[in-house]
CSV table of C-alpha atoms and ligand atoms in Angstrom, one decimal:
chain,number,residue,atom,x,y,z
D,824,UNK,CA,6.6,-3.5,-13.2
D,825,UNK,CA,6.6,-6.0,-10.4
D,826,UNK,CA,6.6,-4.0,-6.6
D,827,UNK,CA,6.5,-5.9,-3.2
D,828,UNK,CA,7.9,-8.2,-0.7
D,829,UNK,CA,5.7,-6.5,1.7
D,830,UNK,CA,2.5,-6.8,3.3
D,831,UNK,CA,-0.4,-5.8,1.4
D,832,UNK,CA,-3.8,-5.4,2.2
D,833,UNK,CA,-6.8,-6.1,-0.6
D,834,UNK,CA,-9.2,-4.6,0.7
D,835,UNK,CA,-11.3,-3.3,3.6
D,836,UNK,CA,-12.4,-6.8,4.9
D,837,UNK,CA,-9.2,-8.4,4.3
D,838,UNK,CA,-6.0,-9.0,6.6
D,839,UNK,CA,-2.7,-7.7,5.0
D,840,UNK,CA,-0.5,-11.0,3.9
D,841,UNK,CA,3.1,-10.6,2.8
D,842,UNK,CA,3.2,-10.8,-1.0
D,843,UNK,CA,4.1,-8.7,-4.5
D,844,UNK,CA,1.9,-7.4,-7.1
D,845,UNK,CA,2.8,-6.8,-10.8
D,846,UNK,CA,1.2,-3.5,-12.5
D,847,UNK,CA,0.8,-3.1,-16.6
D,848,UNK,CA,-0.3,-0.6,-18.6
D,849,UNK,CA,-2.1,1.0,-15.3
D,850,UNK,CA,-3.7,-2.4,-14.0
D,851,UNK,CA,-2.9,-4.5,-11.7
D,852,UNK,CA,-2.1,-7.7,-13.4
D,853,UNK,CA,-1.4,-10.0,-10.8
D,854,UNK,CA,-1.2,-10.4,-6.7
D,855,UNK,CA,1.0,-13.3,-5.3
D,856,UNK,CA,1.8,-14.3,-1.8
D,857,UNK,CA,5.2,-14.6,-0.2
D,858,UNK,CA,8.3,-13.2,-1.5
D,859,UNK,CA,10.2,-12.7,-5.0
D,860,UNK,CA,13.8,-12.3,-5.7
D,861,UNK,CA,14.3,-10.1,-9.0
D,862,UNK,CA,11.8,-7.5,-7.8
D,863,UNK,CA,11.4,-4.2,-9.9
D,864,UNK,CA,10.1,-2.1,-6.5
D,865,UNK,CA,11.5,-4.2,-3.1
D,866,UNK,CA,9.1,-2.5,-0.8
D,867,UNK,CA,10.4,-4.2,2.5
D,868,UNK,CA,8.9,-2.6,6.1
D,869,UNK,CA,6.0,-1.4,3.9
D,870,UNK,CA,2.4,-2.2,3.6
D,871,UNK,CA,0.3,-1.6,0.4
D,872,UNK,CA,-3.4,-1.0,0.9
D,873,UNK,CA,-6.4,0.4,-2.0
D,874,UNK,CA,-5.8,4.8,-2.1
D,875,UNK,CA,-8.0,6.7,-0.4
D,876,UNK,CA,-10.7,9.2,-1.5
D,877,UNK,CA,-11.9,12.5,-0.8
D,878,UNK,CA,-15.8,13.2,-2.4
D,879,UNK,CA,-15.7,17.1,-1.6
D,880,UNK,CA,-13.2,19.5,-1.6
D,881,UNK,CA,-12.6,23.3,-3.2
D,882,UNK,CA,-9.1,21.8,-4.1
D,883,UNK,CA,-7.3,25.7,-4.7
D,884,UNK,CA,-8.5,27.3,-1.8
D,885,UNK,CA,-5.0,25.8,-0.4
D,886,UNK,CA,-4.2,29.0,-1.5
D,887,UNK,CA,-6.5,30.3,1.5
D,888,UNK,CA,-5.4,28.2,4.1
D,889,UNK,CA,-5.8,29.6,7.9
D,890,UNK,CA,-6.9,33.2,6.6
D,891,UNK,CA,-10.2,33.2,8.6
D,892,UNK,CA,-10.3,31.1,12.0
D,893,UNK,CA,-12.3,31.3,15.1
D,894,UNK,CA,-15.6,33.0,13.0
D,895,UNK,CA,-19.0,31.9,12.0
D,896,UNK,CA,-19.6,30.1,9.0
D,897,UNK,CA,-21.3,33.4,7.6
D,898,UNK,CA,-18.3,35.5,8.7
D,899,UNK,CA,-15.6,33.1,6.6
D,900,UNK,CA,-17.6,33.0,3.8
D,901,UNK,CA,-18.9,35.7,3.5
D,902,UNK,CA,-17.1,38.0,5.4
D,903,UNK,CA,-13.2,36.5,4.8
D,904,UNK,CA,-13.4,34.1,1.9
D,905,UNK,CA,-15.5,35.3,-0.7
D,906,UNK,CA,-13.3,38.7,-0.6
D,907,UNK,CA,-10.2,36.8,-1.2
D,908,UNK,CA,-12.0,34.7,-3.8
D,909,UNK,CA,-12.1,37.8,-6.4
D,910,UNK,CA,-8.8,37.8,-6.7
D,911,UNK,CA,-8.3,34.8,-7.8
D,912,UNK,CA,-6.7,34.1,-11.5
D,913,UNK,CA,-6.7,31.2,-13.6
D,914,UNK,CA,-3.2,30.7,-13.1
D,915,UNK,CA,-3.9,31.1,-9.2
D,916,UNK,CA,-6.4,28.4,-9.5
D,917,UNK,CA,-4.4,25.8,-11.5
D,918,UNK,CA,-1.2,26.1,-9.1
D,919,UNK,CA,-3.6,26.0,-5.9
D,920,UNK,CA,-5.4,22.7,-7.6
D,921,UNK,CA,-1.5,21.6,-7.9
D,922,UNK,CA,-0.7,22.4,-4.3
D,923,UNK,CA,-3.5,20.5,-3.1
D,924,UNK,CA,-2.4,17.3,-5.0
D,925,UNK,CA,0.7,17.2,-4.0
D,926,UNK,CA,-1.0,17.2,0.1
D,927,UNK,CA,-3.7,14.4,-1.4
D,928,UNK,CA,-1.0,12.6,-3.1
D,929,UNK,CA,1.2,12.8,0.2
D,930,UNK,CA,-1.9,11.4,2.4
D,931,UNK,CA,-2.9,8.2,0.2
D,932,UNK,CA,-5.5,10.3,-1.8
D,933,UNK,CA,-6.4,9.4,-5.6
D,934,UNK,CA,-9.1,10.8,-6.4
D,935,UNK,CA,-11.5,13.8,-5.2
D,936,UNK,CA,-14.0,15.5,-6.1
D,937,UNK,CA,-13.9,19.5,-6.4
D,938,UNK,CA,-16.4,22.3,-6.8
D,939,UNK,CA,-15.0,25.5,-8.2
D,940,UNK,CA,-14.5,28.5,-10.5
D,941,UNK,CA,-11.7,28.9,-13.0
D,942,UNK,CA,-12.5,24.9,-13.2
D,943,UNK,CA,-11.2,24.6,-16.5
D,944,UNK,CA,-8.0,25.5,-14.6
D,945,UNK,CA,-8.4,22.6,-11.8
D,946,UNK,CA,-8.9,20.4,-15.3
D,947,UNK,CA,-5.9,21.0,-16.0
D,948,UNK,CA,-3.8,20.6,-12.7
D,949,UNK,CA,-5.1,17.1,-12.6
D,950,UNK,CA,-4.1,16.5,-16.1
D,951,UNK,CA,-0.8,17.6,-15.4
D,952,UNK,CA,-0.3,16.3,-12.1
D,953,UNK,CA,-1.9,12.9,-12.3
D,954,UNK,CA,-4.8,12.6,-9.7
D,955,UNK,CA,-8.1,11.5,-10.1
D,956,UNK,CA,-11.0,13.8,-10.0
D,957,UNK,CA,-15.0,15.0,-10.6
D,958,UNK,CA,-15.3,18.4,-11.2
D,959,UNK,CA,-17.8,20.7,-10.8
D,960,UNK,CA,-18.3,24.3,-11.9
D,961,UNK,CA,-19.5,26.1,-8.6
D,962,UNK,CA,-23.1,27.4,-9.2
D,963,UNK,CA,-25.4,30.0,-8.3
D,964,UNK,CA,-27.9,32.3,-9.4
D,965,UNK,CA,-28.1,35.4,-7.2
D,966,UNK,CA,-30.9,37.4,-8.3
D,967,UNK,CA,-32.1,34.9,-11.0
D,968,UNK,CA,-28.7,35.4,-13.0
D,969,UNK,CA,-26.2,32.0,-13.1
D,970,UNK,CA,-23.7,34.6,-14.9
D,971,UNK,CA,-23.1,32.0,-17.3
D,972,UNK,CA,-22.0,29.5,-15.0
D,973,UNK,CA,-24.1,26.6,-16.1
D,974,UNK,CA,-22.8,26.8,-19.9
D,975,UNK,CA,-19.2,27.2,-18.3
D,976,UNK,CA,-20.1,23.5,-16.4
D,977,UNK,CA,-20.8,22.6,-20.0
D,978,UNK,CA,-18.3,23.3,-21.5
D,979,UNK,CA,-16.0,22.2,-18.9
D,980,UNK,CA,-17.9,18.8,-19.7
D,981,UNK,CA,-17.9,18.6,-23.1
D,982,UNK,CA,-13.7,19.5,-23.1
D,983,UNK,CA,-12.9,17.0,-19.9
D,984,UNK,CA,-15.2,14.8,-19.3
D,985,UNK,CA,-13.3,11.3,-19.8
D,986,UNK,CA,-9.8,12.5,-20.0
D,987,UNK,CA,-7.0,10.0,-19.5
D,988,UNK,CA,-10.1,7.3,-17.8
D,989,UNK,CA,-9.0,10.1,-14.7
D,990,UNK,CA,-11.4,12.9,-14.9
D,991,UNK,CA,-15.0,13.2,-15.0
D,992,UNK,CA,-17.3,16.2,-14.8
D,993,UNK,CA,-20.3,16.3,-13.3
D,994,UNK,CA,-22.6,19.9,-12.3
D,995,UNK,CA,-21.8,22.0,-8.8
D,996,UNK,CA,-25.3,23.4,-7.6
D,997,UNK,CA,-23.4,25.2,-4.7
D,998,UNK,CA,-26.3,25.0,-2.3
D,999,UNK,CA,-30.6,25.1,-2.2
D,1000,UNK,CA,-30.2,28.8,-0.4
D,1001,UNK,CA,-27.7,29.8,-3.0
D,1002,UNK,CA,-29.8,28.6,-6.0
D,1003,UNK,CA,-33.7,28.9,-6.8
D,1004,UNK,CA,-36.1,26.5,-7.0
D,1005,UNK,CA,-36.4,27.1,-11.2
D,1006,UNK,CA,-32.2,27.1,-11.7
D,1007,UNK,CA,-32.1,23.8,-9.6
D,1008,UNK,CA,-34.5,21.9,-11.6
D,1009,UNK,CA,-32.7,23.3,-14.8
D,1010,UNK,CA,-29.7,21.9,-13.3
D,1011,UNK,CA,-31.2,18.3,-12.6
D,1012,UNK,CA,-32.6,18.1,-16.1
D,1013,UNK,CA,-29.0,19.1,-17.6
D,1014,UNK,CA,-27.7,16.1,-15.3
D,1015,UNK,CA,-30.7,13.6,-16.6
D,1016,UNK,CA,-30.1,14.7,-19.6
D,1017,UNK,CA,-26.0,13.8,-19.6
D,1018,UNK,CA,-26.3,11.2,-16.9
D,1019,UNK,CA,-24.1,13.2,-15.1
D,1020,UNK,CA,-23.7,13.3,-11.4
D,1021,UNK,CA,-24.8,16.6,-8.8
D,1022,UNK,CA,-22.1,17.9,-6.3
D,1023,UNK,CA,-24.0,19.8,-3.9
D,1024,UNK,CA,-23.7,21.5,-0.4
D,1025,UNK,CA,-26.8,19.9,1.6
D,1026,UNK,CA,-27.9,21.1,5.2
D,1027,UNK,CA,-24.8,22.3,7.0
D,1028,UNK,CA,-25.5,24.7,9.0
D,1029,UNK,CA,-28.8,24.8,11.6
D,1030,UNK,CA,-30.2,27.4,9.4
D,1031,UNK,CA,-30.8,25.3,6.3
D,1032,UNK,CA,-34.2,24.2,7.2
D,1033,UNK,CA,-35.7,23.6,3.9
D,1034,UNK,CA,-37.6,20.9,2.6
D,1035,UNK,CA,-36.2,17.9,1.3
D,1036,UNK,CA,-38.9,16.7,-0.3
D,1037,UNK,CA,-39.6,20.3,-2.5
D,1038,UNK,CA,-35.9,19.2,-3.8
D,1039,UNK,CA,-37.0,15.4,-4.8
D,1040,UNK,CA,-39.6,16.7,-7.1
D,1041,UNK,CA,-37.3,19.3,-8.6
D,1042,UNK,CA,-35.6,15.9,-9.4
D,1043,UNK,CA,-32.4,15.6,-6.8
D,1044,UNK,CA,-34.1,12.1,-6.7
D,1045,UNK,CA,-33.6,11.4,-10.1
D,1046,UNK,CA,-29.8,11.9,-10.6
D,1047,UNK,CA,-26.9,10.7,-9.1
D,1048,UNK,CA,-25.5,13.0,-6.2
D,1049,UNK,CA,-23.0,13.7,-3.8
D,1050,UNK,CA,-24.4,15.7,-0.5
D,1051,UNK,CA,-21.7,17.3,1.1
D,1052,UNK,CA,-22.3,17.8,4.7
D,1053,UNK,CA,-26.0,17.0,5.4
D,1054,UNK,CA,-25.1,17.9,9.4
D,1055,UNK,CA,-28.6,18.9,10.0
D,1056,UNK,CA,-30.9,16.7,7.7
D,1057,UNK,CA,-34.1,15.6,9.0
D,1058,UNK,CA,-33.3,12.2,10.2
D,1059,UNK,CA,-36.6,11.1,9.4
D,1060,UNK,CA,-36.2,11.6,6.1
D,1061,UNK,CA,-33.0,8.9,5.9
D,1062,UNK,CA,-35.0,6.1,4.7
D,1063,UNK,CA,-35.8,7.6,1.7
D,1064,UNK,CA,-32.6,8.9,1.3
D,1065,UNK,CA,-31.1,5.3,1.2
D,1066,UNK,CA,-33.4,4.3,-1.9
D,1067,UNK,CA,-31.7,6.9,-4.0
D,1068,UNK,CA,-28.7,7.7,-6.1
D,1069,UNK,CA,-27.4,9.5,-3.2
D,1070,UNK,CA,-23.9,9.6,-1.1
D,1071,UNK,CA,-23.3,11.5,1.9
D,1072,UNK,CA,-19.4,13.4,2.5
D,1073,UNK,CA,-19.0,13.5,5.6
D,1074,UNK,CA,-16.7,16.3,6.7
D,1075,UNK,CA,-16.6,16.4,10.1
D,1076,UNK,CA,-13.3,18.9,10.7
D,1077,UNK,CA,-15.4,20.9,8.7
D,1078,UNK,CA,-18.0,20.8,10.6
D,1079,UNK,CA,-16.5,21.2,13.8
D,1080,UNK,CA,-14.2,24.1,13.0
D,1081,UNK,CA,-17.3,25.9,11.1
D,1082,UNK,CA,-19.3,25.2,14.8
D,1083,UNK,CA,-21.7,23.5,12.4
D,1084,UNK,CA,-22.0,20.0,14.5
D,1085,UNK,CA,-21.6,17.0,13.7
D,1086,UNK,CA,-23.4,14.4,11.0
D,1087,UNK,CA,-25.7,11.3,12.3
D,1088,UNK,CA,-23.6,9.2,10.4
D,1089,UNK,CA,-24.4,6.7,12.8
D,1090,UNK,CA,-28.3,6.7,11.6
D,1091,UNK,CA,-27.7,7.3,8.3
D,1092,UNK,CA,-25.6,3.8,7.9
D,1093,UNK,CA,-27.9,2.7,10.0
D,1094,UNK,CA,-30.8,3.3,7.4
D,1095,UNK,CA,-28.6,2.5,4.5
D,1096,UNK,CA,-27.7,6.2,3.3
D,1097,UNK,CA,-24.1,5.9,1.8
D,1098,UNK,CA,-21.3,7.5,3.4
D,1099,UNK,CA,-17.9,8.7,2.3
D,1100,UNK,CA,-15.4,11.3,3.2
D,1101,UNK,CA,-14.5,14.3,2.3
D,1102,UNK,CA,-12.2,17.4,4.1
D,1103,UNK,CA,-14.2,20.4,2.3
D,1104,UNK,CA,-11.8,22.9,1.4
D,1105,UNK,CA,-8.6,23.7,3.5
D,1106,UNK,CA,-9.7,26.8,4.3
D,1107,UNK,CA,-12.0,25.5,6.7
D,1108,UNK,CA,-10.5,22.3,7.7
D,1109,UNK,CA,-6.9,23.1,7.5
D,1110,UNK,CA,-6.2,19.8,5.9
D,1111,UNK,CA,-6.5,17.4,3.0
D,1112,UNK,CA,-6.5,14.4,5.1
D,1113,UNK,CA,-9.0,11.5,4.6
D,1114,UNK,CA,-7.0,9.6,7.4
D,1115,UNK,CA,-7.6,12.2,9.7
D,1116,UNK,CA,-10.8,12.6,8.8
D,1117,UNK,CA,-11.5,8.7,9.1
D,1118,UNK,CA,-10.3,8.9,12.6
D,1119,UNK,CA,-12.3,11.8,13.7
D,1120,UNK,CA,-15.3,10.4,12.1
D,1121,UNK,CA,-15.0,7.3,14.2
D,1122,UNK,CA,-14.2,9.2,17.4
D,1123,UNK,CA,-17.0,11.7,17.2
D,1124,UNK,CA,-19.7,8.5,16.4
D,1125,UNK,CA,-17.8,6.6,19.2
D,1126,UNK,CA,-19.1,9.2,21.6
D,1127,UNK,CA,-22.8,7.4,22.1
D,1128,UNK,CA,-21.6,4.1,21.2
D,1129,UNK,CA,-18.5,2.6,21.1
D,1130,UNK,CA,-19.1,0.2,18.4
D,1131,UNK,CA,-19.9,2.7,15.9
D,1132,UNK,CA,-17.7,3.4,12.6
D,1133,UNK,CA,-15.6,0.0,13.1
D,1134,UNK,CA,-12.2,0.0,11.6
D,1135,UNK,CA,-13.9,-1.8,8.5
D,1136,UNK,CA,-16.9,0.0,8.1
D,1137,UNK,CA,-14.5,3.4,8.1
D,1138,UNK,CA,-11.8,1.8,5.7
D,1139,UNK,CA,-14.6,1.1,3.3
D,1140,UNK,CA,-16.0,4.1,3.4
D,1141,UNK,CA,-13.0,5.5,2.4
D,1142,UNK,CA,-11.6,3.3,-0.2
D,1143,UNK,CA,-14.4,1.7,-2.1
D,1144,UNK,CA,-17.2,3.8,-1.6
D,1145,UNK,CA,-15.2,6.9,-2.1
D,1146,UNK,CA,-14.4,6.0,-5.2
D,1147,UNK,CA,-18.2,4.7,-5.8
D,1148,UNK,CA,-19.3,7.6,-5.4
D,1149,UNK,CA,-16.7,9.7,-7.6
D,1150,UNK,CA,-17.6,7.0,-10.5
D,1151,UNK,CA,-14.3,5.4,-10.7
D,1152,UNK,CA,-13.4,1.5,-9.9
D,1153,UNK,CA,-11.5,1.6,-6.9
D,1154,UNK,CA,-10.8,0.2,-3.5
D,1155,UNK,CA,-9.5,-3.1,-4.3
D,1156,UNK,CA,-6.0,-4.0,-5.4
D,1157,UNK,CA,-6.7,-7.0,-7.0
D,1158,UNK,CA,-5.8,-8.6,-10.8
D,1159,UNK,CA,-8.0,-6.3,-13.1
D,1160,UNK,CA,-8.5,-3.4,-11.1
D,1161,UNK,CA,-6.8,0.2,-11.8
D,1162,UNK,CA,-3.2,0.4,-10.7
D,1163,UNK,CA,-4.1,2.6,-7.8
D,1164,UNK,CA,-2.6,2.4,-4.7
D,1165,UNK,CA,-0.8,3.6,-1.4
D,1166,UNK,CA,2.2,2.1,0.4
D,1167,UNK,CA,2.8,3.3,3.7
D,1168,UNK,CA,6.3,2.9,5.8
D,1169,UNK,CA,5.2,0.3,8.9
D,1170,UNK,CA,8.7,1.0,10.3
D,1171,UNK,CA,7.1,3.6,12.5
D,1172,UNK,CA,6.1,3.6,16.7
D,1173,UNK,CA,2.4,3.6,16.0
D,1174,UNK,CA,2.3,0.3,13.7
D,1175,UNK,CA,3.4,-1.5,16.3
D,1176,UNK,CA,2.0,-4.7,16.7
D,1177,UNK,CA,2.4,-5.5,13.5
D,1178,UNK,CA,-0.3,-8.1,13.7
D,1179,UNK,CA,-2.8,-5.1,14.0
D,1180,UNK,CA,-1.5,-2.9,11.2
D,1181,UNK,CA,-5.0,-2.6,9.7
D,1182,UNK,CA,-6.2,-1.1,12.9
D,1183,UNK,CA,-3.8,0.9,13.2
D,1184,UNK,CA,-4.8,2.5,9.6
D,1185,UNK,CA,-8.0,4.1,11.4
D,1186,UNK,CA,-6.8,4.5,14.9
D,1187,UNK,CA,-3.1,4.8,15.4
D,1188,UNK,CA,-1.5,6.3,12.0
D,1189,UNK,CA,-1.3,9.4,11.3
D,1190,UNK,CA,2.1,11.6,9.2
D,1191,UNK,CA,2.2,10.9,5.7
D,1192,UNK,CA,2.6,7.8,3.3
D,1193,UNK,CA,5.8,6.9,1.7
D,1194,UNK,CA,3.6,6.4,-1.7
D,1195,UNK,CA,0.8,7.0,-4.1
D,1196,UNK,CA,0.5,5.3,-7.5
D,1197,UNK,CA,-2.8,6.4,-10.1
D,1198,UNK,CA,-3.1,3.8,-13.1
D,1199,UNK,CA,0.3,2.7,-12.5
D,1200,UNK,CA,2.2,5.7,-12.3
D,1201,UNK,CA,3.4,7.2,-9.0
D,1202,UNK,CA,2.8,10.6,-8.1
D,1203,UNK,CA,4.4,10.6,-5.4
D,1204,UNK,CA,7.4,8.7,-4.2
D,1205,UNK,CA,9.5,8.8,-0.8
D,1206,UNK,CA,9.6,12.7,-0.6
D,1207,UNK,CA,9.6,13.4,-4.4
D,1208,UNK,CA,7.1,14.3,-7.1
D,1209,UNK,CA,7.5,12.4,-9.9
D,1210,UNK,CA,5.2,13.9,-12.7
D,1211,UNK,CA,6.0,18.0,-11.3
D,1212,UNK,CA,8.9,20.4,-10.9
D,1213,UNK,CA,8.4,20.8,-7.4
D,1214,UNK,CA,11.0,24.0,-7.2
D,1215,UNK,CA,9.3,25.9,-9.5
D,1216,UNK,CA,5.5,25.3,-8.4
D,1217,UNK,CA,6.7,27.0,-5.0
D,1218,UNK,CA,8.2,29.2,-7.0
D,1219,UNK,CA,5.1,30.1,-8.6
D,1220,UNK,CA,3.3,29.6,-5.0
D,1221,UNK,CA,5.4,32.5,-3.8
D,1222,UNK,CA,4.9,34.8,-6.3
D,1223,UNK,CA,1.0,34.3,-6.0
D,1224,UNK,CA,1.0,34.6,-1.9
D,1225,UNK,CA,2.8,38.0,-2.6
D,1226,UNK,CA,0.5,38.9,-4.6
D,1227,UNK,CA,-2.9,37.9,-2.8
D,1228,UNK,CA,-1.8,38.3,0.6
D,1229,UNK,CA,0.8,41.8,0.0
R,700,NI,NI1,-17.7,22.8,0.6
């Protein structure tokens, strides 16, 4: 399939140049300059750029959007959330996983990373909807007991890991005060063991004051791992943080909303720690919306120095790093790389100038995209859903909102 006539942007240190691009069997085979007659996709007034990523999310909680606001973080998780959470079925799960997709899908995202239960549910709204993702079984061990949950991870990896070049599986240690010391260096040795990465909740709140280096030798510094948060780690500590396997999400709606603060992000890049973007769930964020959170980001690190989180350094972040850190080749639409992609309408007030479009990607943009493509297939197209049947998911989304919220 050949798609263009419109500007497209390679990558985060590029300028967008009008051309075409022709996609095969999920790749992208070739990417020309100026204009074509007998195009398959015309994509005039648009601009294609490398999709987004989100690395951390609790993708179903869409299902819980907006039901606990204004309250501590104790109070919505414990208090609000976890509540709701029980209720939860399978079938709950794998239309909540499809829900938030379809928002991903409708703000440039490809690919995320999730930390749940009922996973094998998630699994298999990202088979069926056609997303990227890294799952992880959510896991704890109140009172020394995991419940099973670390065989469930297994399992989940030993069924999904690999699917369709789309999914992988890696192990969800929800947090160091939600997990002892022995169940998380069980956990590291599984992911050794697999050479499998470690989604994890890492200092969010003011009260997570534990030490990092107790967690190194438990062997967090011997896997790879994505640190979700990490609002209130030691900034001393960074350098070695930068010599490791590790990537930061920053979530800074998050971490606003939760009154949680906000991430040095500036020190962190400064030191070398990798940083991506995530949204957290959209129970606390409301959104799934890595533009937004680029923006933010770059706002809130703009407030002690303006030349912090450059449009570059925040597109990058977002694009190649994301997907870095997810394990999939990404952010990059060049010959050889994975079909993936977004194409957003330019014939809108905030692209204007033109000449500026790519600044206007972090600082101006904001609404949804006309399209996302994964491996060569779009997901979603101008409105429309290609691989779902839209009607009946919010059919199935109004049944289960009668039933949880009733
Ligand atoms: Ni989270």
């Amino acid at each position: 399939m050949t798609l263009g006539n419109c500007l497209i942007l390679q990558d985060f240190k590029s300028e967008p140049f009008l051309g075409w691009l022709e996609v095969e069997d999920g790749k992208i085979k070739r990417v020309v300059k100026g204009r074509r007659e007998d195009i398959d996709q015309p994509l005039e007034g648009k601009l294609v750029m490398p999709a987004l990523y989100n690395t951390h999310t609790h993708a179903a909680m869409s299902l819980l959007r907006g039901v606990a606001e204004d309250v501590t973080f104790e109070e919505w998780l414990f208090g609000r959330i976890l509540p709701l959470e029980e209720r939860l079925t399978e079938e709950m799960v794998y239309y909540g996983t499809i829900l938030a997709q379809m928002e991903m899908a409708r703000n440039g995202v490809v690919g995320f990373a999730d930390m749940y239960f009922h996973e094998d549910a998630v699994a298999r709204a990202v088979a069926d909807f056609g997303l990227r993702a890294l799952l992880t079984r959510g896991l704890v061990d109140v009172g020394g007991d995991d419940g099973g949950r670390l065989k469930e991870n297994l399992k989940l990896y030993e069924r999904w890991n690999g699917y369709d070049g789309r999914i992988l599986v890696g192990l969800g240690p929800h947090s160091p005060y939600s997990c002892s010391r022995g169940y998380l260096e069980k956990i590291f040795d599984v992911a050794k063991e697999h050479d499998i990465p470690v989604v994890i909740h890492l200092y969010e709140t003011a009260q997570e004051r534990y030490d990092l280096e107790e967690l190194l030798r438990l062997g967090l510094g011997e896997v790879k791992v994505i640190a979700a948060h990490c609002v209130h780690v030691p900034t001393e500590k960074l350098p070695l943080l930068s010599k490791l396997n590790f990537y930061v999400s920053h979530n800074p709606t998050s971490n606003l909303k939760l009154g949680n603060g906000v991430a040095p992000v500036r020190e962190m890049l400064r030191e070398g720690v990798k940083v991506t973007f995530g949204t957290d769930g959209p129970a606390s964020n409301n959104t799934l919306d890595i533009f937004h959170e680029m923006r933010l980001a770059s706002l809130l690190q703009k407030m002690k120095d303006p030349s912090a989180l450059d449009v570059e350094t925040c597109l990058k972040m977002a694009t190649v790093d994301g997907a870095e850190a997810l394990g999939f080749e990404g952010g990059a639409i060049r010959e050889g790389f994975e079909a993936d992609l977004v194409v957003l309408d330019l014939k809108k007030p905030s692209f204007f100038p033109l000449k500026h479009a790519k600044r206007h990607l972090v600082h101006a943009f904001s609404g949804e995209v006309f399209a996302t493509m994964v491996k060569g297939r779009w997901v979603y197209f101008n409105g429309e859903y290609p691989t779902i049947d839209e009607g009946e998911v919010y059919k199935k989304l109004a049944e289960i909102e009668e039933k949880l919220y009733s």
